[in-house]
Amino acid sequence: KIEEELLKKLEDEQFDVFTPEQLLKQIGAMIGVIQLVLGSIASISLVVGAIGIMNSMFTAVIERTQEIGVMKAIGAPNKTIIMFFIIEAGAMGLAGGVIGTLVGTVLSYGVQLGAYFAGYNLFKVTIDVSMIVLTLVLSFVLGAAAGAIPAYRAARMKPIDALRYE
């Protein structure tokens, strides 16, 4: 009806008429693209973080070579040495996950506050606790996985070579 009335008053179609359903569909498509872009950025961040943890763990293995030699010399099994480094790497990943979650939560509420002051009162941020727990578990697992190769290398060291290392 609106389109018919506007056509009577205007000579040609210099307007577009959208229903609320069409607007919601367009907004949904835009949000989908935004989610895809943010997901891609998050994936790249995870890969970079895993590489950083792996690099740190290789450095830790080199710095603790004599310590590894002592552990092996007194009878520590390879499994213990592997678990030692994997747990350390997982803790690094978990620490990164906690920091990232805190920063993300603060930024989300900041955006909500900014939207409120800009007049968009319907924009509400909700934090899903199960998603936070899943994120933290994933951070730990990713960190532990990144530390697996350095941990395996540490466990394969021969005690005598590790003790001589300077």
PDB file of C-alpha atoms in Angstrom:
ATOM      1  CA  LYS A   1       0.000   0.000   0.000  1.00  0.00           C
ATOM      2  CA  ILE A   2       2.818   2.404   0.850  1.00  0.00           C
ATOM      3  CA  GLU A   3       4.458   1.714  -2.492  1.00  0.00           C
ATOM      4  CA  GLU A   4       1.177   2.417  -4.351  1.00  0.00           C
ATOM      5  CA  GLU A   5       0.665   5.710  -2.521  1.00  0.00           C
ATOM      6  CA  LEU A   6       4.210   6.856  -3.211  1.00  0.00           C
ATOM      7  CA  LEU A   7       3.857   5.972  -6.904  1.00  0.00           C
ATOM      8  CA  LYS A   8       0.781   8.216  -7.117  1.00  0.00           C
ATOM      9  CA  LYS A   9       2.703  11.197  -5.709  1.00  0.00           C
ATOM     10  CA  LEU A  10       6.051  10.641  -7.467  1.00  0.00           C
ATOM     11  CA  GLU A  11       6.533  10.338 -11.190  1.00  0.00           C
ATOM     12  CA  ASP A  12       8.963   7.429 -11.169  1.00  0.00           C
ATOM     13  CA  GLU A  13      10.346   5.031  -8.603  1.00  0.00           C
ATOM     14  CA  GLN A  14      12.773   7.226  -6.650  1.00  0.00           C
ATOM     15  CA  PHE A  15      12.359   5.148  -3.551  1.00  0.00           C
ATOM     16  CA  ASP A  16      12.598   1.654  -2.126  1.00  0.00           C
ATOM     17  CA  VAL A  17      10.103   0.135   0.245  1.00  0.00           C
ATOM     18  CA  PHE A  18      11.284  -2.565   2.628  1.00  0.00           C
ATOM     19  CA  THR A  19       9.289  -4.698   5.031  1.00  0.00           C
ATOM     20  CA  PRO A  20      10.682  -5.406   8.488  1.00  0.00           C
ATOM     21  CA  GLU A  21      11.304  -9.015   7.407  1.00  0.00           C
ATOM     22  CA  GLN A  22      13.424  -7.847   4.466  1.00  0.00           C
ATOM     23  CA  LEU A  23      15.415  -5.526   6.726  1.00  0.00           C
ATOM     24  CA  LEU A  24      16.011  -8.343   9.223  1.00  0.00           C
ATOM     25  CA  LYS A  25      17.168 -10.599   6.383  1.00  0.00           C
ATOM     26  CA  GLN A  26      19.669  -7.961   5.187  1.00  0.00           C
ATOM     27  CA  ILE A  27      20.915  -7.311   8.712  1.00  0.00           C
ATOM     28  CA  GLY A  28      21.302 -11.075   9.230  1.00  0.00           C
ATOM     29  CA  ALA A  29      23.383 -11.323   6.054  1.00  0.00           C
ATOM     30  CA  MET A  30      25.629  -8.452   7.207  1.00  0.00           C
ATOM     31  CA  ILE A  31      26.076 -10.044  10.630  1.00  0.00           C
ATOM     32  CA  GLY A  32      26.979 -13.337   8.930  1.00  0.00           C
ATOM     33  CA  VAL A  33      29.742 -11.614   6.962  1.00  0.00           C
ATOM     34  CA  ILE A  34      31.000  -9.884  10.114  1.00  0.00           C
ATOM     35  CA  GLN A  35      31.063 -13.230  11.957  1.00  0.00           C
ATOM     36  CA  LEU A  36      33.001 -14.817   9.108  1.00  0.00           C
ATOM     37  CA  VAL A  37      35.608 -12.042   9.171  1.00  0.00           C
ATOM     38  CA  LEU A  38      35.943 -12.170  12.959  1.00  0.00           C
ATOM     39  CA  GLY A  39      36.179 -15.964  12.867  1.00  0.00           C
ATOM     40  CA  SER A  40      38.981 -15.721  10.318  1.00  0.00           C
ATOM     41  CA  ILE A  41      40.847 -13.221  12.476  1.00  0.00           C
ATOM     42  CA  ALA A  42      40.388 -15.458  15.524  1.00  0.00           C
ATOM     43  CA  SER A  43      41.704 -18.478  13.604  1.00  0.00           C
ATOM     44  CA  ILE A  44      44.802 -16.589  12.526  1.00  0.00           C
ATOM     45  CA  SER A  45      45.305 -15.432  16.124  1.00  0.00           C
ATOM     46  CA  LEU A  46      45.104 -19.020  17.366  1.00  0.00           C
ATOM     47  CA  VAL A  47      47.722 -20.197  14.876  1.00  0.00           C
ATOM     48  CA  VAL A  48      50.049 -17.311  15.773  1.00  0.00           C
ATOM     49  CA  GLY A  49      49.531 -17.983  19.477  1.00  0.00           C
ATOM     50  CA  ALA A  50      50.285 -21.692  19.047  1.00  0.00           C
ATOM     51  CA  ILE A  51      53.478 -20.893  17.147  1.00  0.00           C
ATOM     52  CA  GLY A  52      54.488 -18.465  19.898  1.00  0.00           C
ATOM     53  CA  ILE A  53      53.901 -21.071  22.599  1.00  0.00           C
ATOM     54  CA  MET A  54      55.848 -23.666  20.626  1.00  0.00           C
ATOM     55  CA  ASN A  55      58.743 -21.248  20.208  1.00  0.00           C
ATOM     56  CA  SER A  56      58.713 -20.450  23.927  1.00  0.00           C
ATOM     57  CA  MET A  57      58.705 -24.131  24.780  1.00  0.00           C
ATOM     58  CA  PHE A  58      61.647 -24.869  22.465  1.00  0.00           C
ATOM     59  CA  THR A  59      63.502 -22.076  24.274  1.00  0.00           C
ATOM     60  CA  ALA A  60      62.497 -23.509  27.653  1.00  0.00           C
ATOM     61  CA  VAL A  61      63.805 -26.935  26.663  1.00  0.00           C
ATOM     62  CA  ILE A  62      67.140 -25.441  25.590  1.00  0.00           C
ATOM     63  CA  GLU A  63      67.416 -23.379  28.789  1.00  0.00           C
ATOM     64  CA  ARG A  64      66.586 -26.383  30.971  1.00  0.00           C
ATOM     65  CA  THR A  65      68.720 -28.961  29.225  1.00  0.00           C
ATOM     66  CA  GLN A  66      70.864 -29.600  32.290  1.00  0.00           C
ATOM     67  CA  GLU A  67      67.760 -29.787  34.479  1.00  0.00           C
ATOM     68  CA  ILE A  68      66.332 -32.393  32.093  1.00  0.00           C
ATOM     69  CA  GLY A  69      69.631 -34.298  32.310  1.00  0.00           C
ATOM     70  CA  VAL A  70      69.473 -34.342  36.100  1.00  0.00           C
ATOM     71  CA  MET A  71      65.862 -35.541  36.028  1.00  0.00           C
ATOM     72  CA  LYS A  72      66.737 -38.330  33.611  1.00  0.00           C
ATOM     73  CA  ALA A  73      69.889 -39.247  35.552  1.00  0.00           C
ATOM     74  CA  ILE A  74      67.921 -39.785  38.759  1.00  0.00           C
ATOM     75  CA  GLY A  75      65.421 -41.958  36.910  1.00  0.00           C
ATOM     76  CA  ALA A  76      62.611 -39.717  35.703  1.00  0.00           C
ATOM     77  CA  PRO A  77      60.715 -41.530  32.933  1.00  0.00           C
ATOM     78  CA  ASN A  78      60.182 -39.883  29.558  1.00  0.00           C
ATOM     79  CA  LYS A  79      56.459 -39.654  30.307  1.00  0.00           C
ATOM     80  CA  THR A  80      57.132 -37.418  33.321  1.00  0.00           C
ATOM     81  CA  ILE A  81      59.344 -35.059  31.322  1.00  0.00           C
ATOM     82  CA  ILE A  82      56.777 -34.891  28.509  1.00  0.00           C
ATOM     83  CA  MET A  83      53.955 -34.127  30.956  1.00  0.00           C
ATOM     84  CA  PHE A  84      56.078 -31.474  32.676  1.00  0.00           C
ATOM     85  CA  PHE A  85      56.504 -29.488  29.455  1.00  0.00           C
ATOM     86  CA  ILE A  86      52.991 -30.142  28.121  1.00  0.00           C
ATOM     87  CA  ILE A  87      51.406 -28.856  31.331  1.00  0.00           C
ATOM     88  CA  GLU A  88      53.638 -25.784  31.226  1.00  0.00           C
ATOM     89  CA  ALA A  89      52.623 -25.105  27.605  1.00  0.00           C
ATOM     90  CA  GLY A  90      48.958 -25.675  28.474  1.00  0.00           C
ATOM     91  CA  ALA A  91      49.256 -23.193  31.327  1.00  0.00           C
ATOM     92  CA  MET A  92      50.693 -20.637  28.899  1.00  0.00           C
ATOM     93  CA  GLY A  93      47.741 -21.217  26.559  1.00  0.00           C
ATOM     94  CA  LEU A  94      45.293 -20.965  29.461  1.00  0.00           C
ATOM     95  CA  ALA A  95      46.856 -17.691  30.610  1.00  0.00           C
ATOM     96  CA  GLY A  96      46.460 -16.314  27.092  1.00  0.00           C
ATOM     97  CA  GLY A  97      42.852 -17.514  27.044  1.00  0.00           C
ATOM     98  CA  VAL A  98      42.069 -15.810  30.352  1.00  0.00           C
ATOM     99  CA  ILE A  99      43.622 -12.535  29.216  1.00  0.00           C
ATOM    100  CA  GLY A 100      41.831 -12.723  25.861  1.00  0.00           C
ATOM    101  CA  THR A 101      38.498 -13.493  27.520  1.00  0.00           C
ATOM    102  CA  LEU A 102      38.860 -10.599  29.950  1.00  0.00           C
ATOM    103  CA  VAL A 103      39.831  -8.151  27.196  1.00  0.00           C
ATOM    104  CA  GLY A 104      37.007  -9.388  24.955  1.00  0.00           C
ATOM    105  CA  THR A 105      34.446  -9.047  27.749  1.00  0.00           C
ATOM    106  CA  VAL A 106      35.560  -5.530  28.647  1.00  0.00           C
ATOM    107  CA  LEU A 107      35.525  -4.478  24.976  1.00  0.00           C
ATOM    108  CA  SER A 108      32.061  -5.997  24.479  1.00  0.00           C
ATOM    109  CA  TYR A 109      30.618  -4.058  27.377  1.00  0.00           C
ATOM    110  CA  GLY A 110      32.433  -0.948  26.135  1.00  0.00           C
ATOM    111  CA  VAL A 111      30.731  -1.321  22.751  1.00  0.00           C
ATOM    112  CA  GLN A 112      27.386  -1.775  24.503  1.00  0.00           C
ATOM    113  CA  LEU A 113      27.966   1.390  26.529  1.00  0.00           C
ATOM    114  CA  GLY A 114      29.003   3.296  23.393  1.00  0.00           C
ATOM    115  CA  ALA A 115      25.885   2.094  21.574  1.00  0.00           C
ATOM    116  CA  TYR A 116      23.731   3.174  24.520  1.00  0.00           C
ATOM    117  CA  PHE A 117      25.196   6.684  24.455  1.00  0.00           C
ATOM    118  CA  ALA A 118      24.727   6.784  20.677  1.00  0.00           C
ATOM    119  CA  GLY A 119      21.010   6.098  21.152  1.00  0.00           C
ATOM    120  CA  TYR A 120      20.881   2.388  20.376  1.00  0.00           C
ATOM    121  CA  ASN A 121      19.241   1.114  23.545  1.00  0.00           C
ATOM    122  CA  LEU A 122      18.344  -2.272  22.062  1.00  0.00           C
ATOM    123  CA  PHE A 123      21.984  -3.354  21.686  1.00  0.00           C
ATOM    124  CA  LYS A 124      22.647  -5.740  24.595  1.00  0.00           C
ATOM    125  CA  VAL A 125      25.739  -7.839  25.260  1.00  0.00           C
ATOM    126  CA  THR A 126      25.244 -11.246  26.819  1.00  0.00           C
ATOM    127  CA  ILE A 127      28.142 -13.338  28.035  1.00  0.00           C
ATOM    128  CA  ASP A 128      27.617 -17.100  27.820  1.00  0.00           C
ATOM    129  CA  VAL A 129      29.487 -18.795  30.675  1.00  0.00           C
ATOM    130  CA  SER A 130      29.596 -22.134  28.856  1.00  0.00           C
ATOM    131  CA  MET A 131      31.285 -20.426  25.881  1.00  0.00           C
ATOM    132  CA  ILE A 132      33.884 -18.907  28.213  1.00  0.00           C
ATOM    133  CA  VAL A 133      34.589 -22.312  29.765  1.00  0.00           C
ATOM    134  CA  LEU A 134      34.854 -23.879  26.294  1.00  0.00           C
ATOM    135  CA  THR A 135      37.237 -21.111  25.217  1.00  0.00           C
ATOM    136  CA  LEU A 136      39.457 -21.614  28.251  1.00  0.00           C
ATOM    137  CA  VAL A 137      39.534 -25.382  27.779  1.00  0.00           C
ATOM    138  CA  LEU A 138      40.367 -24.896  24.093  1.00  0.00           C
ATOM    139  CA  SER A 139      43.151 -22.457  25.061  1.00  0.00           C
ATOM    140  CA  PHE A 140      44.671 -25.025  27.412  1.00  0.00           C
ATOM    141  CA  VAL A 141      44.400 -27.846  24.861  1.00  0.00           C
ATOM    142  CA  LEU A 142      45.855 -25.713  22.077  1.00  0.00           C
ATOM    143  CA  GLY A 143      48.761 -24.655  24.297  1.00  0.00           C
ATOM    144  CA  ALA A 144      49.391 -28.255  25.343  1.00  0.00           C
ATOM    145  CA  ALA A 145      49.303 -29.400  21.720  1.00  0.00           C
ATOM    146  CA  ALA A 146      51.763 -26.661  20.772  1.00  0.00           C
ATOM    147  CA  GLY A 147      54.110 -27.860  23.511  1.00  0.00           C
ATOM    148  CA  ALA A 148      53.979 -31.523  22.479  1.00  0.00           C
ATOM    149  CA  ILE A 149      56.858 -31.443  19.979  1.00  0.00           C
ATOM    150  CA  PRO A 150      59.266 -29.579  22.300  1.00  0.00           C
ATOM    151  CA  ALA A 151      58.252 -31.904  25.163  1.00  0.00           C
ATOM    152  CA  TYR A 152      58.923 -34.966  23.031  1.00  0.00           C
ATOM    153  CA  ARG A 153      62.356 -33.604  22.067  1.00  0.00           C
ATOM    154  CA  ALA A 154      63.157 -32.956  25.728  1.00  0.00           C
ATOM    155  CA  ALA A 155      62.191 -36.509  26.657  1.00  0.00           C
ATOM    156  CA  ARG A 156      64.411 -37.975  23.909  1.00  0.00           C
ATOM    157  CA  MET A 157      67.567 -36.333  25.269  1.00  0.00           C
ATOM    158  CA  LYS A 158      70.247 -38.638  26.586  1.00  0.00           C
ATOM    159  CA  PRO A 159      71.115 -37.859  30.211  1.00  0.00           C
ATOM    160  CA  ILE A 160      74.861 -37.642  29.630  1.00  0.00           C
ATOM    161  CA  ASP A 161      74.472 -35.228  26.680  1.00  0.00           C
ATOM    162  CA  ALA A 162      72.008 -33.098  28.615  1.00  0.00           C
ATOM    163  CA  LEU A 163      74.307 -32.882  31.645  1.00  0.00           C
ATOM    164  CA  ARG A 164      77.261 -31.807  29.480  1.00  0.00           C
ATOM    165  CA  TYR A 165      75.262 -29.117  27.666  1.00  0.00           C
ATOM    166  CA  GLU A 166      76.320 -25.528  28.382  1.00  0.00           C
TER     167      GLU A 166
END
